[in-house]
């Protein structure tokens, strides 16, 4: 006990010598320069309201962010409503074309194909049905669909059949004579000469099914989307490049028919619309331009704040190095890098790009709705996530941010280990269970199925859909599913929640007893006797009198002091 007291006394003497040396070094500094630096740092870490109370500086960034939230959200809603009209128009046209050109279509796709046939006569009937329906399109379709034209002439319907170059297959005999090289024969049919199609091209429609791989029919149709007129916008004209495939590649006795199309939007020619459509389009373009100006202003203000933070860090680093011969710790350096500003700048850039694309779509100069949706949707997500930054200034509202910040490193390390096990189960399930269960047919589907099992979804159906055709695979599926569910739900998921709960309890404790102080915080509070901390951690650890700096680096500056 006496030796411990002597050791602590000696440690205190060494600490006092070190502290007095630091103070003697700091005496040479200009007090006015130190106070100016401290005031600038305090002001930088203040909330917008505190900055207004201290120096009457209007919170321009906060005002711009609030305005931007409402404008970008309104812009997204307007674009989303228009995009819904486009998506519904394409989906309904696809359904209409399937009912028009596929004989016997029930209105629901069978699987990843539209319909299937099993006899030669059914194939011929379906093939002739497509041609006949195409030739009578104007009399059959209730929509404004017509043949596409180019240079005043109708684009032809093209039929291509792909077959093995040579083939002779007789299941009752042993020898098979097949040339794996494929050959393609195509035939172009004009809608105006539909009456002579079959007579003039009878030999083309004679199919050798043992050689036939697939038949592909392509044609182009025109359509116009008049829904946008009701929302006071100009209509869109579309060209539908329709493709119908008769797939016989498996030669299993089942020919699968698939219909799909690519829709290309273009500016309607020779249109005349009375009403307010043109005026409303101009108003939307002006609104989008104003959104771009607001986003650019936000990006400039945030960039200015980042530059100011870098300059303050350089001043603070020079001050510590010149007066205390100490470098600023990495944790304090990261405190100057405000990731929220980077998030806002990225969202502003994406919002500007999305707004430009939206203006191009409004002006009918561009038709790619999907790219525009990605930019506008992601920017809106980031803008709303950025609101959490301002809630973080209130102690009772920033628990989520602090908990995520504290738990993130441990969670990432834990996910890396758990991910290896998850990938192992994914590959194993795909290769073993894929031929026997539709949820395990592809790697992405296996990963999605396992993720839903971890969350307790669709468990019984996953077990029940395994058929007992192969006893060994059925037994393996039981062992596979039971082991995965037990391991990930009872162990992995519980440990994952425990990591987050532990971080939350740590944050709650710090909010009660106070957060560990760092060099930057001590400097802001003007506690010269405790600054710098580097070189003095051992004093607190051995004697228990000096405040210990916690090893959790992400918590070092979570709570910013504003004076």
Coordinates of C-alpha atoms in Angstrom, one line a residue:
X1 CA 0.0 0.0 0.0
X2 CA 2.8 2.4 0.9
X3 CA 4.6 1.5 -2.3
X4 CA 1.4 2.3 -4.3
X5 CA 1.1 5.7 -2.6
X6 CA 4.7 6.5 -3.3
X7 CA 4.3 5.5 -6.9
X8 CA 1.2 7.7 -7.3
X9 CA 3.0 10.6 -5.6
X10 CA 5.9 10.2 -7.9
X11 CA 3.6 10.0 -10.9
X12 CA 1.9 13.2 -9.7
X13 CA 5.3 15.0 -9.5
X14 CA 6.2 13.9 -13.0
X15 CA 2.7 15.0 -14.3
X16 CA 3.1 18.4 -12.6
X17 CA 6.5 18.8 -14.2
X18 CA 5.1 17.9 -17.6
X19 CA 2.2 20.3 -17.1
X20 CA 4.4 23.1 -15.9
X21 CA 6.6 22.6 -18.9
X22 CA 3.6 22.8 -21.2
X23 CA 2.4 25.9 -19.4
X24 CA 5.8 27.5 -19.6
X25 CA 5.8 26.8 -23.3
X26 CA 2.4 28.3 -23.7
X27 CA 3.4 31.5 -21.9
X28 CA 5.3 32.4 -25.0
X29 CA 2.1 32.4 -27.0
X30 CA 0.1 35.5 -27.7
X31 CA -3.0 35.3 -25.4
X32 CA -5.0 37.4 -27.9
X33 CA -4.2 34.9 -30.7
X34 CA -5.2 32.0 -28.5
X35 CA -8.5 33.6 -27.6
X36 CA -9.3 34.5 -31.2
X37 CA -8.6 30.9 -32.2
X38 CA -10.8 29.6 -29.3
X39 CA -13.6 31.9 -30.2
X40 CA -13.5 30.9 -33.9
X41 CA -13.6 27.3 -33.0
X42 CA -16.4 27.7 -30.6
X43 CA -18.4 29.6 -33.2
X44 CA -17.8 26.9 -35.8
X45 CA -19.1 24.2 -33.6
X46 CA -22.2 26.2 -32.5
X47 CA -25.7 25.3 -33.7
X48 CA -27.5 27.8 -36.1
X49 CA -29.5 29.2 -33.3
X50 CA -26.5 29.8 -31.1
X51 CA -24.6 31.5 -34.0
X52 CA -27.6 33.9 -34.4
X53 CA -27.7 34.7 -30.7
X54 CA -23.9 35.2 -30.5
X55 CA -23.1 37.2 -33.6
X56 CA -26.6 37.8 -35.1
X57 CA -25.5 35.8 -38.1
X58 CA -28.6 34.6 -40.1
X59 CA -28.6 30.8 -40.5
X60 CA -28.5 30.8 -44.3
X61 CA -27.6 27.2 -44.7
X62 CA -30.6 26.1 -42.5
X63 CA -33.0 28.3 -44.4
X64 CA -31.8 27.0 -47.7
X65 CA -32.0 23.4 -46.5
X66 CA -35.6 23.9 -45.3
X67 CA -36.6 25.5 -48.6
X68 CA -34.8 22.8 -50.5
X69 CA -36.6 20.0 -48.7
X70 CA -40.0 21.3 -49.6
X71 CA -39.1 22.1 -53.2
X72 CA -37.3 18.8 -53.9
X73 CA -40.1 16.8 -52.3
X74 CA -42.7 18.7 -54.4
X75 CA -40.7 18.1 -57.5
X76 CA -40.4 14.4 -56.8
X77 CA -44.2 14.1 -56.3
X78 CA -45.0 15.9 -59.5
X79 CA -42.5 13.7 -61.4
X80 CA -43.7 10.5 -59.7
X81 CA -47.3 11.2 -60.7
X82 CA -46.2 11.7 -64.3
X83 CA -44.0 8.6 -64.2
X84 CA -46.9 6.5 -62.9
X85 CA -48.9 7.5 -66.0
X86 CA -46.0 6.4 -68.3
X87 CA -45.5 3.1 -66.4
X88 CA -49.2 2.2 -66.5
X89 CA -49.4 3.1 -70.2
X90 CA -46.6 0.7 -71.0
X91 CA -47.9 -2.1 -68.8
X92 CA -51.4 -1.8 -70.3
X93 CA -50.1 -1.8 -73.9
X94 CA -48.0 -4.9 -73.1
X95 CA -51.1 -6.7 -71.8
X96 CA -53.1 -5.5 -74.8
X97 CA -50.5 -6.8 -77.3
X98 CA -50.3 -10.2 -75.6
X99 CA -54.1 -10.6 -75.9
X100 CA -54.0 -9.4 -79.5
X101 CA -51.1 -11.5 -80.9
X102 CA -50.9 -14.6 -78.6
X103 CA -53.6 -17.2 -79.3
X104 CA -55.2 -18.6 -76.2
X105 CA -53.5 -16.1 -73.8
X106 CA -55.4 -16.2 -70.5
X107 CA -54.3 -12.8 -69.2
X108 CA -51.6 -14.2 -66.8
X109 CA -48.1 -15.3 -67.8
X110 CA -47.4 -18.9 -67.0
X111 CA -43.8 -18.4 -65.7
X112 CA -41.1 -16.3 -67.3
X113 CA -42.9 -16.8 -70.6
X114 CA -46.4 -15.9 -71.7
X115 CA -47.9 -19.1 -72.9
X116 CA -46.8 -22.6 -74.1
X117 CA -47.9 -25.0 -76.8
X118 CA -47.2 -28.8 -77.1
X119 CA -48.3 -29.9 -80.6
X120 CA -47.1 -29.0 -84.1
X121 CA -50.5 -27.8 -85.1
X122 CA -50.6 -25.5 -82.2
X123 CA -47.3 -24.0 -83.2
X124 CA -48.6 -23.4 -86.8
X125 CA -51.8 -22.0 -85.5
X126 CA -50.0 -19.6 -83.1
X127 CA -47.6 -18.5 -85.9
X128 CA -50.4 -17.8 -88.4
X129 CA -52.5 -16.2 -85.7
X130 CA -49.8 -13.6 -85.1
X131 CA -49.5 -12.8 -88.8
X132 CA -53.3 -12.6 -89.3
X133 CA -53.8 -10.4 -86.2
X134 CA -51.0 -8.1 -87.3
X135 CA -52.5 -7.7 -90.8
X136 CA -55.9 -6.8 -89.3
X137 CA -54.6 -4.5 -86.5
X138 CA -56.5 -1.4 -87.5
X139 CA -59.8 -3.2 -87.4
X140 CA -59.1 -5.1 -84.1
X141 CA -57.3 -2.8 -81.7
X142 CA -59.4 -0.4 -79.6
X143 CA -56.4 1.8 -78.9
X144 CA -54.6 4.3 -81.1
X145 CA -52.1 1.7 -82.3
X146 CA -50.9 1.8 -85.9
X147 CA -48.1 0.5 -88.1
X148 CA -44.8 2.4 -87.7
X149 CA -43.6 4.3 -90.8
X150 CA -40.2 5.3 -92.1
X151 CA -39.8 7.7 -95.1
X152 CA -43.5 7.3 -95.8
X153 CA -43.5 3.5 -95.9
X154 CA -44.6 0.9 -93.4
X155 CA -41.9 -0.9 -91.5
X156 CA -42.3 -4.6 -92.4
X157 CA -42.9 -7.5 -90.0
X158 CA -39.8 -9.7 -89.9
X159 CA -39.9 -13.5 -89.2
X160 CA -36.6 -15.3 -88.5
X161 CA -36.3 -19.0 -87.7
X162 CA -33.1 -20.3 -86.2
X163 CA -32.3 -24.0 -86.7
X164 CA -29.4 -26.4 -86.5
X165 CA -27.6 -26.5 -89.9
X166 CA -28.1 -30.3 -90.2
X167 CA -29.9 -32.7 -87.9
X168 CA -31.4 -36.1 -87.9
X169 CA -32.8 -37.3 -84.6
X170 CA -34.8 -40.5 -84.2
X171 CA -35.4 -41.4 -80.5
X172 CA -36.0 -45.1 -81.3
X173 CA -32.5 -45.4 -82.9
X174 CA -29.0 -45.0 -81.4
X175 CA -27.2 -42.7 -83.9
X176 CA -27.8 -39.0 -83.9
X177 CA -26.6 -36.7 -86.7
X178 CA -26.5 -33.0 -85.5
X179 CA -24.4 -30.1 -86.7
X180 CA -24.3 -27.7 -83.8
X181 CA -23.8 -24.7 -86.1
X182 CA -26.9 -22.5 -86.3
X183 CA -28.4 -21.0 -89.4
X184 CA -31.0 -18.3 -89.6
X185 CA -33.6 -17.7 -92.3
X186 CA -35.6 -14.4 -92.3
X187 CA -38.6 -13.2 -94.2
X188 CA -40.0 -9.6 -94.4
X189 CA -43.7 -9.2 -94.7
X190 CA -45.4 -6.0 -95.7
X191 CA -48.8 -5.3 -94.0
X192 CA -50.3 -4.2 -97.3
X193 CA -49.6 -7.5 -99.0
X194 CA -50.9 -9.7 -96.3
X195 CA -53.3 -11.6 -98.5
X196 CA -50.5 -13.3 -100.5
X197 CA -48.2 -14.1 -97.6
X198 CA -49.0 -17.8 -97.2
X199 CA -49.1 -18.7 -100.9
X200 CA -45.9 -16.9 -101.9
X201 CA -43.9 -18.2 -98.9
X202 CA -45.4 -21.6 -98.2
X203 CA -41.9 -23.3 -98.1
X204 CA -40.7 -20.9 -95.4
X205 CA -43.4 -22.0 -93.0
X206 CA -42.5 -25.7 -93.3
X207 CA -40.8 -26.3 -90.0
X208 CA -38.3 -29.1 -89.2
X209 CA -39.0 -29.3 -85.5
X210 CA -36.1 -31.6 -84.7
X211 CA -33.8 -28.8 -86.0
X212 CA -35.8 -25.8 -85.0
X213 CA -34.3 -23.8 -82.1
X214 CA -36.6 -20.7 -82.1
X215 CA -38.7 -18.5 -84.2
X216 CA -38.5 -14.7 -83.7
X217 CA -41.2 -12.3 -85.0
X218 CA -40.4 -8.5 -84.8
X219 CA -42.5 -5.6 -85.9
X220 CA -43.0 -1.9 -84.9
X221 CA -46.2 -0.1 -83.9
X222 CA -47.0 3.5 -83.1
X223 CA -49.0 4.8 -80.1
X224 CA -49.8 8.0 -78.3
X225 CA -50.2 8.5 -74.5
X226 CA -53.0 10.9 -74.0
X227 CA -53.1 10.6 -70.2
X228 CA -50.6 13.4 -69.8
X229 CA -53.0 15.9 -71.4
X230 CA -55.3 15.6 -68.3
X231 CA -52.3 16.6 -66.1
X232 CA -51.7 19.6 -68.3
X233 CA -48.7 18.3 -70.2
X234 CA -47.9 17.6 -73.8
X235 CA -48.7 14.0 -74.9
X236 CA -46.0 11.4 -75.6
X237 CA -45.8 9.5 -78.9
X238 CA -44.3 6.0 -78.7
X239 CA -42.8 3.5 -81.0
X240 CA -43.2 -0.1 -79.8
X241 CA -40.7 -2.5 -81.1
X242 CA -42.5 -5.8 -80.4
X243 CA -40.7 -9.1 -80.3
X244 CA -42.5 -12.5 -80.1
X245 CA -40.3 -15.6 -79.6
X246 CA -41.2 -19.3 -80.1
X247 CA -38.6 -21.0 -77.9
X248 CA -37.9 -24.6 -78.8
X249 CA -34.2 -24.6 -77.6
X250 CA -34.9 -27.4 -75.0
X251 CA -36.5 -29.7 -77.6
X252 CA -38.6 -31.1 -74.7
X253 CA -41.9 -31.1 -76.5
X254 CA -42.8 -27.7 -75.0
X255 CA -42.6 -24.6 -77.1
X256 CA -42.7 -21.4 -75.0
X257 CA -44.1 -18.2 -76.4
X258 CA -42.9 -14.9 -75.1
X259 CA -44.0 -11.4 -76.1
X260 CA -42.1 -8.3 -75.0
X261 CA -41.4 -4.8 -76.5
X262 CA -39.1 -1.8 -76.2
X263 CA -41.0 1.5 -76.0
X264 CA -39.2 4.5 -77.4
X265 CA -40.8 7.9 -76.7
X266 CA -40.5 10.8 -79.2
X267 CA -41.9 14.2 -79.8
X268 CA -45.4 14.1 -81.4
X269 CA -45.4 15.7 -84.9
X270 CA -48.1 17.9 -86.2
X271 CA -49.9 18.0 -82.9
X272 CA -52.5 20.6 -81.9
X273 CA -53.8 20.8 -78.4
X274 CA -56.1 23.5 -77.0
X275 CA -56.1 24.3 -73.4
X276 CA -53.3 25.0 -70.8
X277 CA -50.9 22.2 -71.5
X278 CA -48.2 24.4 -73.1
X279 CA -48.5 27.0 -70.3
X280 CA -48.3 24.4 -67.5
X281 CA -45.2 22.9 -69.1
X282 CA -43.5 26.3 -69.0
X283 CA -44.4 26.7 -65.3
X284 CA -42.9 23.3 -64.5
X285 CA -39.7 24.2 -66.4
X286 CA -39.4 27.4 -64.4
X287 CA -40.0 25.6 -61.1
X288 CA -37.3 23.0 -62.0
X289 CA -34.9 25.9 -62.8
X290 CA -35.6 27.4 -59.4
X291 CA -34.8 24.0 -57.8
X292 CA -31.5 24.0 -59.6
X293 CA -30.6 27.5 -58.3
X294 CA -31.5 26.5 -54.7
X295 CA -29.4 23.3 -54.9
X296 CA -26.4 25.1 -56.3
X297 CA -26.7 27.7 -53.5
X298 CA -26.8 24.9 -50.9
X299 CA -23.8 23.2 -52.4
X300 CA -21.8 26.5 -52.4
X301 CA -22.6 27.2 -48.8
X302 CA -21.6 23.7 -47.7
X303 CA -18.4 23.9 -49.7
X304 CA -17.6 27.2 -48.1
X305 CA -18.1 25.6 -44.6
X306 CA -15.8 22.7 -45.5
X307 CA -13.1 25.1 -46.6
X308 CA -13.5 27.1 -43.4
X309 CA -13.2 23.9 -41.4
X310 CA -10.0 23.0 -43.1
X311 CA -8.5 26.4 -42.4
X312 CA -9.5 26.2 -38.7
X313 CA -7.9 22.7 -38.5
X314 CA -4.7 24.1 -40.0
X315 CA -4.7 26.9 -37.5
X316 CA -5.4 24.6 -34.5
X317 CA -2.8 22.1 -35.7
X318 CA -0.2 24.9 -36.0
X319 CA -1.1 26.2 -32.6
X320 CA -0.7 22.9 -30.9
X321 CA 2.5 22.1 -32.7
X322 CA 4.2 25.5 -32.0
X323 CA 3.1 25.9 -28.4
X324 CA 2.8 22.4 -27.0
X325 CA 4.9 20.4 -29.4
X326 CA 1.9 18.1 -29.9
X327 CA 0.0 16.9 -33.0
X328 CA -3.8 17.0 -33.1
X329 CA -5.1 13.5 -32.6
X330 CA -6.9 11.8 -35.5
X331 CA -10.2 11.8 -33.6
X332 CA -10.1 15.6 -33.2
X333 CA -9.1 16.0 -36.9
X334 CA -12.1 14.0 -38.0
X335 CA -14.3 16.3 -35.9
X336 CA -13.5 19.1 -38.3
X337 CA -14.7 17.0 -41.3
X338 CA -18.4 17.3 -41.2
X339 CA -19.8 14.4 -43.1
X340 CA -23.2 16.0 -43.2
X341 CA -21.9 18.7 -45.5
X342 CA -20.5 16.0 -47.9
X343 CA -23.9 14.3 -47.9
X344 CA -25.7 17.6 -48.7
X345 CA -23.3 18.3 -51.5
X346 CA -23.8 14.9 -53.0
X347 CA -27.6 15.2 -52.7
X348 CA -27.4 18.7 -54.3
X349 CA -25.4 17.4 -57.3
X350 CA -27.8 14.5 -57.8
X351 CA -30.8 16.9 -57.5
X352 CA -29.3 19.2 -60.1
X353 CA -28.6 16.3 -62.5
X354 CA -32.1 14.9 -61.9
X355 CA -33.7 18.3 -62.4
X356 CA -31.9 18.8 -65.7
X357 CA -33.0 15.4 -66.9
X358 CA -36.6 16.2 -65.8
X359 CA -36.5 19.4 -67.8
X360 CA -35.4 17.5 -70.8
X361 CA -38.2 15.0 -70.4
X362 CA -40.7 17.9 -70.0
X363 CA -39.4 19.4 -73.2
X364 CA -39.7 16.0 -74.9
X365 CA -36.0 16.0 -75.7
X366 CA -35.3 12.9 -73.6
X367 CA -37.4 9.9 -72.7
X368 CA -35.3 8.0 -70.1
X369 CA -37.6 8.2 -67.0
X370 CA -35.6 5.5 -65.1
X371 CA -32.4 7.4 -64.9
X372 CA -34.2 10.6 -63.8
X373 CA -36.1 8.7 -61.2
X374 CA -32.8 7.3 -59.7
X375 CA -31.3 10.8 -59.4
X376 CA -34.4 12.5 -58.0
X377 CA -35.2 9.6 -55.6
X378 CA -31.7 9.3 -54.2
X379 CA -31.3 13.1 -53.8
X380 CA -34.7 13.3 -51.9
X381 CA -33.6 10.4 -49.7
X382 CA -30.3 12.2 -48.8
X383 CA -32.1 15.5 -48.2
X384 CA -34.5 14.0 -45.7
X385 CA -31.7 12.0 -44.0
X386 CA -29.8 15.3 -43.7
X387 CA -32.6 16.7 -41.5
X388 CA -31.2 14.4 -38.7
X389 CA -28.2 16.7 -38.5
X390 CA -30.3 19.5 -37.1
X391 CA -32.0 17.2 -34.7
X392 CA -28.6 16.2 -33.5
X393 CA -28.2 19.6 -31.8
X394 CA -30.8 18.6 -29.3
X395 CA -29.6 16.1 -26.7
X396 CA -32.8 14.2 -26.5
X397 CA -33.1 13.7 -30.3
X398 CA -29.5 12.7 -31.2
X399 CA -29.5 9.2 -29.6
X400 CA -30.0 7.5 -33.0
X401 CA -27.1 9.3 -34.5
X402 CA -24.7 8.6 -31.6
X403 CA -25.8 5.0 -31.3
X404 CA -25.2 4.3 -35.0
X405 CA -21.9 6.1 -34.9
X406 CA -20.8 4.1 -31.9
X407 CA -22.0 0.7 -33.1
X408 CA -21.0 1.0 -36.8
X409 CA -17.4 -0.3 -36.5
X410 CA -18.4 -3.3 -34.5
X411 CA -21.4 -4.1 -36.6
X412 CA -19.3 -3.9 -39.8
X413 CA -16.7 -6.3 -38.4
X414 CA -19.5 -8.6 -37.2
X415 CA -21.2 -8.5 -40.6
X416 CA -18.0 -9.5 -42.4
X417 CA -17.8 -12.7 -40.3
X418 CA -21.5 -13.5 -40.6
X419 CA -21.4 -12.7 -44.3
X420 CA -18.9 -15.6 -44.9
X421 CA -21.3 -18.1 -43.3
X422 CA -24.2 -16.5 -45.3
X423 CA -22.4 -16.8 -48.6
X424 CA -21.6 -20.5 -47.8
X425 CA -25.2 -21.3 -47.2
X426 CA -26.1 -19.3 -50.4
X427 CA -23.8 -21.3 -52.7
X428 CA -24.7 -24.6 -51.1
X429 CA -28.5 -24.0 -51.3
X430 CA -28.2 -23.0 -55.0
X431 CA -26.2 -26.0 -56.2
X432 CA -28.1 -28.7 -54.1
X433 CA -31.6 -27.4 -53.8
X434 CA -31.9 -25.3 -57.0
X435 CA -33.3 -28.1 -59.2
X436 CA -36.0 -28.9 -56.7
X437 CA -37.3 -25.6 -55.4
X438 CA -38.1 -22.4 -57.3
X439 CA -36.7 -20.2 -54.5
X440 CA -33.3 -21.7 -54.9
X441 CA -33.1 -21.5 -58.7
X442 CA -30.6 -18.6 -58.9
X443 CA -28.0 -17.1 -56.6
X444 CA -29.9 -13.9 -56.1
X445 CA -33.1 -15.8 -55.3
X446 CA -31.3 -18.0 -52.8
X447 CA -29.9 -14.9 -51.0
X448 CA -33.3 -13.2 -51.0
X449 CA -35.0 -16.4 -49.7
X450 CA -32.4 -16.8 -46.9
X451 CA -32.7 -13.2 -45.9
X452 CA -36.5 -13.5 -45.6
X453 CA -36.0 -16.7 -43.5
X454 CA -33.7 -14.7 -41.1
X455 CA -36.6 -12.2 -40.6
X456 CA -39.1 -15.0 -40.0
X457 CA -41.0 -14.6 -43.3
X458 CA -42.4 -17.4 -45.4
X459 CA -40.9 -20.3 -43.4
X460 CA -43.6 -22.9 -43.7
X461 CA -44.0 -22.5 -47.5
X462 CA -40.3 -22.9 -47.9
X463 CA -40.3 -26.2 -46.1
X464 CA -43.6 -27.4 -47.6
X465 CA -42.7 -26.8 -51.3
X466 CA -39.9 -29.4 -51.2
X467 CA -41.3 -32.5 -52.8
X468 CA -40.2 -35.9 -51.6
X469 CA -39.2 -37.2 -55.0
X470 CA -35.6 -37.5 -53.9
X471 CA -35.3 -38.7 -50.3
X472 CA -31.7 -37.8 -49.9
X473 CA -32.2 -34.2 -51.2
X474 CA -35.3 -33.9 -49.0
X475 CA -33.4 -34.9 -45.9
X476 CA -30.6 -32.6 -46.8
X477 CA -33.0 -29.7 -47.3
X478 CA -34.3 -30.2 -43.7
X479 CA -30.9 -30.2 -42.2
X480 CA -29.9 -27.2 -44.3
X481 CA -33.0 -25.1 -43.4
X482 CA -33.0 -26.1 -39.7
X483 CA -29.3 -25.4 -39.2
X484 CA -29.5 -22.0 -41.1
X485 CA -32.6 -20.8 -39.2
X486 CA -31.2 -21.9 -35.8
X487 CA -27.8 -20.4 -36.4
X488 CA -28.8 -17.0 -37.8
X489 CA -32.0 -16.3 -35.8
X490 CA -30.9 -17.6 -32.4
X491 CA -27.2 -16.7 -32.5
X492 CA -26.2 -14.3 -35.3
X493 CA -29.3 -12.1 -35.1
X494 CA -29.2 -12.0 -31.3
X495 CA -25.5 -11.0 -31.3
X496 CA -26.2 -8.4 -33.9
X497 CA -28.9 -6.8 -31.7
X498 CA -26.7 -7.1 -28.6
X499 CA -24.0 -5.0 -30.3
X500 CA -26.4 -2.2 -31.0
X501 CA -28.0 -2.5 -27.6
X502 CA -24.6 -2.3 -25.9
X503 CA -23.7 0.9 -27.9
X504 CA -27.1 2.4 -27.0
X505 CA -26.5 1.7 -23.2
X506 CA -23.1 3.3 -23.5
X507 CA -24.5 6.4 -25.1
X508 CA -27.3 6.6 -22.4
X509 CA -24.6 6.3 -19.7
X510 CA -22.5 9.1 -21.3
X511 CA -25.6 11.3 -21.5
X512 CA -26.1 10.9 -17.7
X513 CA -22.4 11.1 -16.5
X514 CA -21.0 13.2 -19.3
X515 CA -19.0 12.3 -22.4
X516 CA -15.2 11.8 -22.3
X517 CA -13.4 15.0 -23.0
X518 CA -10.8 15.4 -25.7
X519 CA -8.1 17.9 -26.3
X520 CA -10.3 19.9 -28.6
X521 CA -13.1 20.1 -26.1
X522 CA -10.7 21.1 -23.3
X523 CA -9.3 23.8 -25.4
X524 CA -12.7 25.1 -26.2
X525 CA -13.6 25.2 -22.5
X526 CA -10.3 27.0 -21.8
X527 CA -9.0 24.3 -19.4
X528 CA -5.3 24.9 -19.8
X529 CA -4.4 22.6 -16.9
X530 CA -5.7 19.6 -18.8
X531 CA -4.5 20.5 -22.3
X532 CA -3.0 18.8 -24.1
X533 CA -4.1 15.3 -23.0
X534 CA -1.4 13.4 -25.0
X535 CA 1.3 12.1 -22.7
X536 CA -1.0 12.3 -19.6
X537 CA -3.2 9.3 -20.1
X538 CA -1.0 7.1 -18.0
X539 CA -1.4 9.5 -15.1
X540 CA -5.1 8.9 -14.9
X541 CA -4.8 5.2 -15.5
X542 CA -2.4 4.6 -12.7
X543 CA -3.5 7.1 -10.0
X544 CA -7.2 7.3 -10.8
X545 CA -7.3 11.1 -10.3
X546 CA -7.0 12.4 -13.8
X547 CA -9.9 11.9 -16.2
X548 CA -9.4 8.8 -18.4
X549 CA -9.9 9.2 -22.2
X550 CA -12.0 6.3 -23.4
X551 CA -10.7 4.1 -26.2
X552 CA -13.9 4.4 -28.2
X553 CA -12.6 6.9 -30.7
X554 CA -15.9 7.6 -32.3
X555 CA -17.3 8.9 -29.0
X556 CA -14.5 11.4 -28.4
X557 CA -16.2 14.4 -29.9
X558 CA -19.8 13.2 -30.1
X559 CA -21.0 15.9 -27.7
X560 CA -19.9 19.4 -28.9
X561 CA -19.7 22.1 -26.3
X562 CA -21.0 25.5 -27.2
X563 CA -20.2 28.4 -25.0

